PDB file of C-alpha atoms in Angstrom:
ATOM      1  CA  PRO A 296     115.948 101.939  90.531  1.00  0.00           C
ATOM      2  CA  LEU A 297     119.374 100.369  89.908  1.00  0.00           C
ATOM      3  CA  ILE A 298     121.465 100.249  93.055  1.00  0.00           C
ATOM      4  CA  ASP A 299     124.968 101.506  92.448  1.00  0.00           C
ATOM      5  CA  VAL A 300     127.629  99.216  93.958  1.00  0.00           C
ATOM      6  CA  ASP A 301     130.713 100.381  92.021  1.00  0.00           C
ATOM      7  CA  ASP A 302     132.420 101.368  95.252  1.00  0.00           C
ATOM      8  CA  LEU A 303     131.868  98.427  97.514  1.00  0.00           C
ATOM      9  CA  GLU A 304     133.214 100.053 100.709  1.00  0.00           C
ATOM     10  CA  GLU A 305     131.104 103.135 100.232  1.00  0.00           C
ATOM     11  CA  PHE A 306     128.018 101.066  99.314  1.00  0.00           C
ATOM     12  CA  ALA A 307     128.434  98.778 102.339  1.00  0.00           C
ATOM     13  CA  ILE A 308     127.975 101.612 104.875  1.00  0.00           C
ATOM     14  CA  ARG A 309     125.512 103.676 102.859  1.00  0.00           C
ATOM     15  CA  PRO A 310     121.900 103.487 104.126  1.00  0.00           C
ATOM     16  CA  ALA A 311     119.437 101.999 101.685  1.00  0.00           C
ATOM     17  CA  PRO A 312     117.715 104.528  99.504  1.00  0.00           C
ATOM     18  CA  GLN A 313     114.387 105.548 101.009  1.00  0.00           C
ATOM     19  CA  GLY A 314     111.490 103.693  99.474  1.00  0.00           C
ATOM     20  CA  VAL A 315     113.768 100.915  98.076  1.00  0.00           C
ATOM     21  CA  THR A 316     114.107  97.388  99.467  1.00  0.00           C
ATOM     22  CA  VAL A 317     117.581  96.146  98.880  1.00  0.00           C
ATOM     23  CA  LYS A 318     117.261  92.460  98.191  1.00  0.00           C
ATOM     24  CA  CYS A 319     120.192  90.160  98.925  1.00  0.00           C
ATOM     25  CA  ARG A 320     121.154  86.671  99.590  1.00  0.00           C
ATOM     26  CA  ILE A 321     123.598  84.997 101.931  1.00  0.00           C
ATOM     27  CA  THR A 322     125.345  81.740 101.071  1.00  0.00           C
ATOM     28  CA  ARG A 323     127.067  79.718 103.692  1.00  0.00           C
ATOM     29  CA  ASP A 324     130.134  77.759 102.525  1.00  0.00           C
ATOM     30  CA  LYS A 325     131.047  74.820 104.792  1.00  0.00           C
ATOM     31  CA  LYS A 326     133.430  73.100 102.407  1.00  0.00           C
ATOM     32  CA  GLY A 327     137.068  72.758 103.184  1.00  0.00           C
ATOM     33  CA  MET A 328     139.098  71.677 106.212  1.00  0.00           C
ATOM     34  CA  ASP A 329     137.666  73.760 109.044  1.00  0.00           C
ATOM     35  CA  ARG A 330     134.709  75.224 107.331  1.00  0.00           C
ATOM     36  CA  GLY A 331     132.336  73.055 109.253  1.00  0.00           C
ATOM     37  CA  MET A 332     133.373  75.012 112.378  1.00  0.00           C
ATOM     38  CA  TYR A 333     134.211  78.227 110.600  1.00  0.00           C
ATOM     39  CA  PRO A 334     132.020  78.553 107.473  1.00  0.00           C
ATOM     40  CA  THR A 335     132.469  81.580 105.199  1.00  0.00           C
ATOM     41  CA  TYR A 336     129.362  83.620 104.569  1.00  0.00           C
ATOM     42  CA  TYR A 337     128.949  85.514 101.283  1.00  0.00           C
ATOM     43  CA  LEU A 338     126.510  88.331 100.764  1.00  0.00           C
ATOM     44  CA  HIS A 339     125.264  89.065  97.226  1.00  0.00           C
ATOM     45  CA  LEU A 340     122.938  91.700  95.871  1.00  0.00           C
ATOM     46  CA  GLU A 341     120.111  90.221  93.806  1.00  0.00           C
ATOM     47  CA  ARG A 342     119.621  91.785  90.443  1.00  0.00           C
ATOM     48  CA  GLU A 343     116.902  91.109  87.849  1.00  0.00           C
ATOM     49  CA  HIS A 344     117.030  87.795  85.925  1.00  0.00           C
ATOM     50  CA  GLY A 345     118.829  85.956  88.683  1.00  0.00           C
ATOM     51  CA  LYS A 346     122.040  87.933  88.380  1.00  0.00           C
ATOM     52  CA  LYS A 347     123.990  88.438  91.577  1.00  0.00           C
ATOM     53  CA  VAL A 348     126.625  90.999  92.620  1.00  0.00           C
ATOM     54  CA  PHE A 349     129.093  90.203  95.367  1.00  0.00           C
ATOM     55  CA  LEU A 350     128.944  92.633  98.315  1.00  0.00           C
ATOM     56  CA  LEU A 351     130.584  91.227 101.449  1.00  0.00           C
ATOM     57  CA  ALA A 352     132.118  88.127 102.996  1.00  0.00           C
ATOM     58  CA  GLY A 353     132.261  87.238 106.664  1.00  0.00           C
ATOM     59  CA  ARG A 354     134.086  84.590 108.629  1.00  0.00           C
ATOM     60  CA  LYS A 355     134.500  83.791 112.322  1.00  0.00           C
ATOM     61  CA  ARG A 356     138.085  84.302 113.637  1.00  0.00           C
ATOM     62  CA  LYS A 357     139.776  81.299 115.220  1.00  0.00           C
ATOM     63  CA  LYS A 358     141.490  81.542 118.622  1.00  0.00           C
ATOM     64  CA  SER A 359     139.188  84.279 119.753  1.00  0.00           C
ATOM     65  CA  LYS A 360     137.680  84.074 123.230  1.00  0.00           C
ATOM     66  CA  THR A 361     134.347  85.475 122.157  1.00  0.00           C
ATOM     67  CA  SER A 362     132.696  85.118 118.778  1.00  0.00           C
ATOM     68  CA  ASN A 363     134.443  87.575 116.478  1.00  0.00           C
ATOM     69  CA  TYR A 364     133.562  87.809 112.757  1.00  0.00           C
ATOM     70  CA  LEU A 365     135.659  89.687 110.260  1.00  0.00           C
ATOM     71  CA  ILE A 366     133.761  91.272 107.346  1.00  0.00           C
ATOM     72  CA  SER A 367     135.529  92.023 104.087  1.00  0.00           C
ATOM     73  CA  ILE A 368     134.788  93.512 100.618  1.00  0.00           C
ATOM     74  CA  ASP A 369     137.108  90.903  99.112  1.00  0.00           C
ATOM     75  CA  PRO A 370     135.740  87.281  99.107  1.00  0.00           C
ATOM     76  CA  THR A 371     139.341  85.943  99.026  1.00  0.00           C
ATOM     77  CA  ASP A 372     140.864  88.135 101.795  1.00  0.00           C
ATOM     78  CA  LEU A 373     139.347  87.704 105.216  1.00  0.00           C
ATOM     79  CA  SER A 374     142.228  88.926 107.276  1.00  0.00           C
ATOM     80  CA  ARG A 375     142.308  91.626 109.988  1.00  0.00           C
ATOM     81  CA  GLY A 376     145.243  93.425 108.395  1.00  0.00           C
ATOM     82  CA  GLY A 377     143.973  93.286 104.835  1.00  0.00           C
ATOM     83  CA  GLU A 378     143.020  96.281 102.721  1.00  0.00           C
ATOM     84  CA  SER A 379     139.569  94.837 102.336  1.00  0.00           C
ATOM     85  CA  PHE A 380     138.714  94.596 106.080  1.00  0.00           C
ATOM     86  CA  ILE A 381     135.581  96.741 106.438  1.00  0.00           C
ATOM     87  CA  GLY A 382     134.092  95.817 109.693  1.00  0.00           C
ATOM     88  CA  LYS A 383     133.576  93.218 112.461  1.00  0.00           C
ATOM     89  CA  LEU A 384     131.028  91.664 114.696  1.00  0.00           C
ATOM     90  CA  ARG A 385     131.897  90.728 118.315  1.00  0.00           C
ATOM     91  CA  SER A 386     129.884  88.945 120.872  1.00  0.00           C
ATOM     92  CA  ASN A 387     129.984  88.993 124.704  1.00  0.00           C
ATOM     93  CA  LEU A 388     131.139  85.825 126.491  1.00  0.00           C
ATOM     94  CA  MET A 389     127.565  84.548 126.702  1.00  0.00           C
ATOM     95  CA  GLY A 390     126.977  84.882 122.956  1.00  0.00           C
ATOM     96  CA  THR A 391     123.791  86.880 123.708  1.00  0.00           C
ATOM     97  CA  LYS A 392     124.896  90.400 122.869  1.00  0.00           C
ATOM     98  CA  PHE A 393     126.806  91.539 119.823  1.00  0.00           C
ATOM     99  CA  THR A 394     128.329  94.758 118.596  1.00  0.00           C
ATOM    100  CA  VAL A 395     129.040  95.734 114.961  1.00  0.00           C
ATOM    101  CA  TYR A 396     132.053  97.985 114.297  1.00  0.00           C
ATOM    102  CA  ASP A 397     133.519  99.599 111.141  1.00  0.00           C
ATOM    103  CA  ASN A 398     137.256  99.330 110.402  1.00  0.00           C
ATOM    104  CA  GLY A 399     138.355 102.188 112.637  1.00  0.00           C
ATOM    105  CA  VAL A 400     140.778 102.090 115.539  1.00  0.00           C
ATOM    106  CA  ASN A 401     139.858 100.520 118.911  1.00  0.00           C
ATOM    107  CA  PRO A 402     140.103 103.261 121.529  1.00  0.00           C
ATOM    108  CA  MET A 403     141.328 100.724 124.074  1.00  0.00           C
ATOM    109  CA  LYS A 404     144.295  99.907 121.929  1.00  0.00           C
ATOM    110  CA  THR A 405     145.649 103.321 121.439  1.00  0.00           C
ATOM    111  CA  THR A 406     147.619 105.505 123.858  1.00  0.00           C
ATOM    112  CA  SER A 407     147.866 108.664 121.866  1.00  0.00           C
ATOM    113  CA  SER A 408     144.888 111.021 121.731  1.00  0.00           C
ATOM    114  CA  LEU A 409     143.792 110.066 118.252  1.00  0.00           C
ATOM    115  CA  GLU A 410     141.706 112.283 116.103  1.00  0.00           C
ATOM    116  CA  ALA A 411     138.118 111.306 116.645  1.00  0.00           C
ATOM    117  CA  SER A 412     137.581 110.557 113.079  1.00  0.00           C
ATOM    118  CA  THR A 413     140.003 107.594 113.169  1.00  0.00           C
ATOM    119  CA  LEU A 414     138.271 105.985 116.062  1.00  0.00           C
ATOM    120  CA  ARG A 415     135.997 103.098 115.133  1.00  0.00           C
ATOM    121  CA  GLN A 416     132.247 103.606 114.779  1.00  0.00           C
ATOM    122  CA  GLU A 417     129.697 101.352 116.321  1.00  0.00           C
ATOM    123  CA  LEU A 418     127.227 100.525 113.521  1.00  0.00           C
ATOM    124  CA  ALA A 419     124.821  98.302 115.476  1.00  0.00           C
ATOM    125  CA  ALA A 420     124.240  96.244 118.563  1.00  0.00           C
ATOM    126  CA  VAL A 421     122.055  93.146 118.837  1.00  0.00           C
ATOM    127  CA  CYS A 422     120.746  91.669 122.109  1.00  0.00           C
ATOM    128  CA  TYR A 423     119.117  88.248 122.246  1.00  0.00           C
ATOM    129  CA  GLU A 424     116.830  87.433 125.074  1.00  0.00           C
ATOM    130  CA  THR A 425     115.160  84.245 126.103  1.00  0.00           C
ATOM    131  CA  ASN A 426     111.461  84.569 126.565  1.00  0.00           C
ATOM    132  CA  VAL A 427     109.000  83.144 128.944  1.00  0.00           C
ATOM    133  CA  LEU A 428     108.883  79.861 127.117  1.00  0.00           C
ATOM    134  CA  GLY A 429     112.619  79.460 127.520  1.00  0.00           C
ATOM    135  CA  PHE A 430     114.176  78.260 124.291  1.00  0.00           C
ATOM    136  CA  LYS A 431     111.157  76.688 122.742  1.00  0.00           C
ATOM    137  CA  GLY A 432     109.242  79.865 121.643  1.00  0.00           C
ATOM    138  CA  PRO A 433     110.231  82.648 119.259  1.00  0.00           C
ATOM    139  CA  ARG A 434     113.438  84.489 120.196  1.00  0.00           C
ATOM    140  CA  LYS A 435     113.381  88.054 121.199  1.00  0.00           C
ATOM    141  CA  MET A 436     115.908  90.382 119.484  1.00  0.00           C
ATOM    142  CA  SER A 437     116.627  94.026 120.124  1.00  0.00           C
ATOM    143  CA  VAL A 438     118.664  95.840 117.479  1.00  0.00           C
ATOM    144  CA  ILE A 439     120.185  99.258 118.319  1.00  0.00           C
ATOM    145  CA  ILE A 440     121.530 101.328 115.485  1.00  0.00           C
ATOM    146  CA  PRO A 441     122.746 104.962 115.288  1.00  0.00           C
ATOM    147  CA  GLY A 442     120.025 107.443 114.518  1.00  0.00           C
ATOM    148  CA  MET A 443     119.801 109.634 111.388  1.00  0.00           C
ATOM    149  CA  ASN A 444     120.254 113.434 111.254  1.00  0.00           C
ATOM    150  CA  MET A 445     118.124 115.930 109.402  1.00  0.00           C
ATOM    151  CA  ASP A 446     120.098 115.261 106.175  1.00  0.00           C
ATOM    152  CA  HIS A 447     119.326 111.483 106.447  1.00  0.00           C
ATOM    153  CA  GLU A 448     122.906 110.756 107.317  1.00  0.00           C
ATOM    154  CA  ARG A 449     123.914 108.330 110.005  1.00  0.00           C
ATOM    155  CA  VAL A 450     124.924 109.915 113.320  1.00  0.00           C
ATOM    156  CA  SER A 451     128.470 108.927 114.032  1.00  0.00           C
ATOM    157  CA  ILE A 452     128.816 106.967 117.340  1.00  0.00           C
ATOM    158  CA  ARG A 453     132.503 106.476 118.300  1.00  0.00           C
ATOM    159  CA  PRO A 454     132.667 105.408 121.877  1.00  0.00           C
ATOM    160  CA  ARG A 455     135.816 106.144 123.826  1.00  0.00           C
ATOM    161  CA  ASN A 456     134.817 103.908 126.718  1.00  0.00           C
ATOM    162  CA  GLU A 457     132.329 101.305 127.886  1.00  0.00           C
ATOM    163  CA  HIS A 458     129.791 103.901 128.937  1.00  0.00           C
ATOM    164  CA  GLU A 459     129.407 105.369 125.485  1.00  0.00           C
ATOM    165  CA  THR A 460     128.735 102.144 123.603  1.00  0.00           C
ATOM    166  CA  LEU A 461     125.371 101.436 121.894  1.00  0.00           C
ATOM    167  CA  LEU A 462     124.651  98.656 124.356  1.00  0.00           C
ATOM    168  CA  ALA A 463     125.395 100.866 127.380  1.00  0.00           C
ATOM    169  CA  ARG A 464     123.264 103.715 126.016  1.00  0.00           C
ATOM    170  CA  TRP A 465     120.364 101.285 125.385  1.00  0.00           C
ATOM    171  CA  GLN A 466     120.713  99.655 128.823  1.00  0.00           C
ATOM    172  CA  ASN A 467     120.743 103.035 130.488  1.00  0.00           C
ATOM    173  CA  LYS A 468     117.732 104.082 128.509  1.00  0.00           C
ATOM    174  CA  ASN A 469     119.859 106.925 126.945  1.00  0.00           C
ATOM    175  CA  THR A 470     118.361 106.509 123.517  1.00  0.00           C
ATOM    176  CA  GLU A 471     118.968 109.950 122.202  1.00  0.00           C
ATOM    177  CA  SER A 472     120.509 109.709 118.667  1.00  0.00           C
ATOM    178  CA  VAL A 473     119.983 105.937 118.511  1.00  0.00           C
ATOM    179  CA  ILE A 474     117.100 103.855 117.044  1.00  0.00           C
ATOM    180  CA  GLU A 475     115.771 100.863 118.880  1.00  0.00           C
ATOM    181  CA  LEU A 476     114.397  98.091 116.754  1.00  0.00           C
ATOM    182  CA  HIS A 477     112.875  94.673 117.624  1.00  0.00           C
ATOM    183  CA  ASN A 478     112.034  91.475 115.843  1.00  0.00           C
ATOM    184  CA  LYS A 479     108.393  91.215 114.863  1.00  0.00           C
ATOM    185  CA  THR A 480     106.638  88.690 117.056  1.00  0.00           C
ATOM    186  CA  PRO A 481     105.589  85.641 115.008  1.00  0.00           C
ATOM    187  CA  VAL A 482     102.000  84.565 115.128  1.00  0.00           C
ATOM    188  CA  TRP A 483     100.977  80.978 116.115  1.00  0.00           C
ATOM    189  CA  ASN A 484      99.448  79.093 113.221  1.00  0.00           C
ATOM    190  CA  ASP A 485      97.207  76.173 114.085  1.00  0.00           C
ATOM    191  CA  ASP A 486      97.481  74.552 110.670  1.00  0.00           C
ATOM    192  CA  THR A 487     101.220  74.287 110.640  1.00  0.00           C
ATOM    193  CA  GLN A 488     101.511  74.114 114.450  1.00  0.00           C
ATOM    194  CA  SER A 489     104.303  76.714 114.368  1.00  0.00           C
ATOM    195  CA  TYR A 490     105.021  80.381 114.754  1.00  0.00           C
ATOM    196  CA  VAL A 491     104.930  82.172 111.401  1.00  0.00           C
ATOM    197  CA  LEU A 492     105.706  85.531 109.840  1.00  0.00           C
ATOM    198  CA  ASN A 493     104.677  86.757 106.391  1.00  0.00           C
ATOM    199  CA  PHE A 494     107.810  87.099 104.263  1.00  0.00           C
ATOM    200  CA  HIS A 495     105.774  87.626 101.044  1.00  0.00           C
ATOM    201  CA  GLY A 496     107.452  84.801  99.216  1.00  0.00           C
ATOM    202  CA  ARG A 497     111.052  85.727 100.080  1.00  0.00           C
ATOM    203  CA  VAL A 498     111.490  82.898 102.620  1.00  0.00           C
ATOM    204  CA  THR A 499     110.451  79.331 101.851  1.00  0.00           C
ATOM    205  CA  LEU A 500     111.719  77.125 104.701  1.00  0.00           C
ATOM    206  CA  ALA A 501     110.665  77.308 108.313  1.00  0.00           C
ATOM    207  CA  SER A 502     113.581  77.997 110.712  1.00  0.00           C
ATOM    208  CA  VAL A 503     113.968  79.566 114.161  1.00  0.00           C
ATOM    209  CA  LYS A 504     116.525  81.770 112.511  1.00  0.00           C
ATOM    210  CA  ASN A 505     114.049  83.527 110.281  1.00  0.00           C
ATOM    211  CA  PHE A 506     113.183  87.063 111.527  1.00  0.00           C
ATOM    212  CA  GLN A 507     111.885  90.448 110.616  1.00  0.00           C
ATOM    213  CA  ILE A 508     113.112  93.716 112.300  1.00  0.00           C
ATOM    214  CA  ILE A 509     110.722  96.567 112.868  1.00  0.00           C
ATOM    215  CA  HIS A 510     110.358  99.797 114.852  1.00  0.00           C
ATOM    216  CA  ASP A 511     107.573  99.678 117.421  1.00  0.00           C
ATOM    217  CA  ASN A 512     106.025 102.874 115.959  1.00  0.00           C
ATOM    218  CA  ASP A 513     105.475 101.269 112.581  1.00  0.00           C
ATOM    219  CA  PRO A 514     105.310  97.514 112.751  1.00  0.00           C
ATOM    220  CA  ASP A 515     104.335  97.160 109.046  1.00  0.00           C
ATOM    221  CA  TYR A 516     107.598  98.745 107.916  1.00  0.00           C
ATOM    222  CA  ILE A 517     110.190  95.953 107.708  1.00  0.00           C
ATOM    223  CA  VAL A 518     113.641  97.513 108.280  1.00  0.00           C
ATOM    224  CA  MET A 519     115.282  94.109 107.681  1.00  0.00           C
ATOM    225  CA  GLN A 520     114.252  90.543 107.142  1.00  0.00           C
ATOM    226  CA  PHE A 521     116.223  87.371 106.997  1.00  0.00           C
ATOM    227  CA  GLY A 522     115.134  83.818 106.342  1.00  0.00           C
ATOM    228  CA  ARG A 523     116.153  80.503 104.956  1.00  0.00           C
ATOM    229  CA  VAL A 524     115.426  79.295 101.380  1.00  0.00           C
ATOM    230  CA  ALA A 525     117.732  76.265 101.217  1.00  0.00           C
ATOM    231  CA  GLU A 526     120.109  74.404 103.434  1.00  0.00           C
ATOM    232  CA  ASP A 527     122.853  76.990 103.151  1.00  0.00           C
ATOM    233  CA  VAL A 528     121.097  79.817 101.395  1.00  0.00           C
ATOM    234  CA  PHE A 529     119.219  82.663 103.086  1.00  0.00           C
ATOM    235  CA  THR A 530     117.540  85.881 101.814  1.00  0.00           C
ATOM    236  CA  MET A 531     118.372  89.111 103.537  1.00  0.00           C
ATOM    237  CA  ASP A 532     116.437  92.228 102.622  1.00  0.00           C
ATOM    238  CA  TYR A 533     116.880  95.659 104.147  1.00  0.00           C
ATOM    239  CA  ASN A 534     115.460  99.140 104.007  1.00  0.00           C
ATOM    240  CA  TYR A 535     116.320 102.665 105.014  1.00  0.00           C
ATOM    241  CA  PRO A 536     117.937 103.575 107.474  1.00  0.00           C
ATOM    242  CA  MET A 537     119.952 100.282 107.441  1.00  0.00           C
ATOM    243  CA  CYS A 538     123.019  99.605 105.366  1.00  0.00           C
ATOM    244  CA  ALA A 539     124.452  96.364 104.012  1.00  0.00           C
ATOM    245  CA  LEU A 540     127.166  96.083 106.581  1.00  0.00           C
ATOM    246  CA  GLN A 541     124.700  96.492 109.477  1.00  0.00           C
ATOM    247  CA  ALA A 542     122.246  93.993 108.032  1.00  0.00           C
ATOM    248  CA  PHE A 543     124.867  91.402 107.169  1.00  0.00           C
ATOM    249  CA  ALA A 544     126.419  91.571 110.593  1.00  0.00           C
ATOM    250  CA  ILE A 545     123.024  91.279 112.334  1.00  0.00           C
ATOM    251  CA  ALA A 546     122.371  88.173 110.169  1.00  0.00           C
ATOM    252  CA  LEU A 547     125.793  86.756 111.120  1.00  0.00           C
ATOM    253  CA  SER A 548     124.873  87.319 114.782  1.00  0.00           C
ATOM    254  CA  SER A 549     121.756  85.100 114.295  1.00  0.00           C
ATOM    255  CA  PHE A 550     123.839  82.306 112.963  1.00  0.00           C
ATOM    256  CA  ASP A 551     126.016  82.557 116.019  1.00  0.00           C
ATOM    257  CA  SER A 552     123.711  83.491 118.876  1.00  0.00           C
ATOM    258  CA  LYS A 553     123.436  80.577 121.385  1.00  0.00           C
ATOM    259  CA  LEU A 554     119.836  81.566 121.887  1.00  0.00           C
ATOM    260  CA  ALA A 555     118.975  81.643 118.278  1.00  0.00           C
ATOM    261  CA  CYS A 556     120.055  78.136 117.398  1.00  0.00           C
ATOM    262  CA  GLU A 557     118.174  75.869 119.868  1.00  0.00           C
TER     263      GLU A 557
END
């Protein structure tokens, strides 16, 4: 089925159609003055015959205390005030926990009692944990996303304070209306002397950044997978109930996470 991306903003937050894997690729551009420190990441949808359709661009903001990535539907406009700003990814000070927001209003920055619909939504949270092997073994990732209602629409989560955030709900085990996902544990392979996952040909280079996201109830259903195919090229595939903005931001967090880069 052809995936319709006429309206990029609408497409970016629309969950993948059920039964369809949306196959994308991320390119990292390090060229230019400060791109080494602040590369731009471009997400493209892969079509048949090698055609690609631009979806999203992301770049880390400078002068930000914590890692803060702006995500835009215009590859040339990565500004906070721009029309094309669609969402952002922000980390905690440690660089181990990340939250993905849409382009709504930050409740801490407003004094008036805004209409709930203008408050920003939290679309995902990612938590990286070290494991028993410290930094040497596979990383542990937990991904928390809003749940789906009976009509297969995403539940709207618009926290007004710290206690209502996705991370707080997850830490307090209040997982009603959210979905908790994890990365699939890689298996040790004696031949290659490394931990491996089966990406069915979508990933060709070994990297600690490669991962697959699953739900514990159904470990064979890959909600999202990400992996390296060249020095600055990565494939990113996602399935229902995830959307492009969630998946892209989760991938950006893996480039950034201090625990995911050792």
